[in-house]
CSV table of C-alpha atoms in Angstrom, one decimal:
chain,number,residue,atom,x,y,z
A,514,LYS,CA,38.3,-17.5,-15.3
A,515,GLN,CA,40.1,-14.3,-14.5
A,516,LEU,CA,41.2,-16.6,-11.4
A,517,THR,CA,42.6,-19.2,-13.7
A,518,ASP,CA,44.2,-17.0,-16.6
A,519,PHE,CA,45.5,-15.5,-13.0
A,520,LEU,CA,46.9,-17.9,-11.7
A,521,ALA,CA,47.9,-19.6,-15.9
A,522,GLU,CA,50.3,-16.2,-15.9
A,523,ASN,CA,52.1,-16.8,-12.8
A,524,GLY,CA,53.3,-20.4,-13.0
A,525,LEU,CA,49.8,-22.1,-12.8
A,526,GLN,CA,50.5,-25.7,-15.1
A,527,PRO,CA,47.8,-28.4,-15.0
A,528,ILE,CA,48.8,-31.9,-15.4
A,529,ASP,CA,47.3,-33.7,-18.1
A,530,ALA,CA,47.7,-37.4,-16.7
A,531,GLU,CA,45.1,-39.8,-19.2
A,532,GLY,CA,46.3,-41.6,-21.3
A,533,GLN,CA,50.0,-40.4,-20.9
A,534,GLN,CA,52.9,-43.2,-19.4
A,535,PHE,CA,52.9,-43.5,-15.3
A,536,ASP,CA,55.3,-41.6,-14.1
A,537,PRO,CA,55.4,-41.8,-9.5
A,538,ASN,CA,57.2,-38.7,-9.7
A,539,LEU,CA,53.5,-36.4,-11.5
A,540,HIS,CA,51.2,-40.0,-10.2
A,541,GLU,CA,50.1,-41.3,-7.5
A,542,ALA,CA,48.5,-44.7,-8.5
A,543,ILE,CA,44.8,-45.1,-6.3
A,544,ALA,CA,45.2,-48.8,-8.7
A,545,HIS,CA,45.3,-50.7,-10.7
A,546,GLU,CA,43.3,-52.6,-13.3
A,547,PRO,CA,42.9,-54.7,-16.7
A,548,ASN,CA,42.4,-52.9,-20.1
A,549,GLU,CA,42.1,-53.9,-23.2
A,550,ASN,CA,42.7,-51.1,-24.4
A,551,VAL,CA,45.7,-49.2,-22.6
A,552,PRO,CA,49.5,-50.8,-22.6
A,553,ALA,CA,50.3,-51.8,-19.7
A,554,GLU,CA,51.3,-48.8,-17.2
A,555,HIS,CA,49.5,-46.2,-18.9
A,556,VAL,CA,46.8,-43.9,-17.0
A,557,VAL,CA,43.6,-45.6,-17.3
A,558,ARG,CA,41.8,-42.4,-15.4
A,559,GLN,CA,42.6,-39.5,-14.0
A,560,MET,CA,41.0,-39.3,-10.3
A,561,ARG,CA,41.7,-36.4,-9.3
A,562,ARG,CA,43.8,-33.9,-11.1
A,563,GLY,CA,47.3,-32.9,-10.0
A,564,TYR,CA,48.9,-29.8,-10.4
A,565,LYS,CA,52.7,-28.1,-10.7
A,566,LEU,CA,54.3,-24.2,-10.4
A,567,LYS,CA,56.7,-23.4,-12.7
A,568,ASP,CA,58.0,-26.7,-12.4
A,569,ARG,CA,57.7,-27.2,-8.9
A,570,LEU,CA,55.0,-30.5,-8.5
A,571,LEU,CA,52.5,-29.2,-5.2
A,572,ARG,CA,50.0,-32.0,-6.3
A,573,PRO,CA,50.2,-34.8,-7.8
A,574,SER,CA,47.1,-36.3,-10.0
A,575,THR,CA,45.1,-39.2,-8.1
A,576,VAL,CA,45.3,-41.9,-11.2
A,577,VAL,CA,44.3,-45.7,-12.3
A,578,VAL,CA,46.7,-47.3,-14.2
A,579,SER,CA,46.7,-50.0,-15.7
A,580,SER,CA,47.8,-53.7,-16.0
A,581,GLY,CA,47.6,-54.6,-19.6
A,582,PRO,CA,45.0,-57.0,-21.0
A,583,GLN,CA,43.2,-59.7,-18.5
A,584,LYS,CA,45.4,-63.3,-18.6
């Protein structure tokens, strides 16, 4: 807890990707899958959390992206 608080105080920000529109600057897509509930090009689930330090990207979030409803 102390380490997380220290890092947050010094500018470390976790990237919360789930439900957000896919952004190649913040997210790394590892798969596309059809999904009835999530619009196309939005993140279905986050496999690995990404982090930013102030305005610099340390690690992109690894995500699965929706391809929209199955046809």
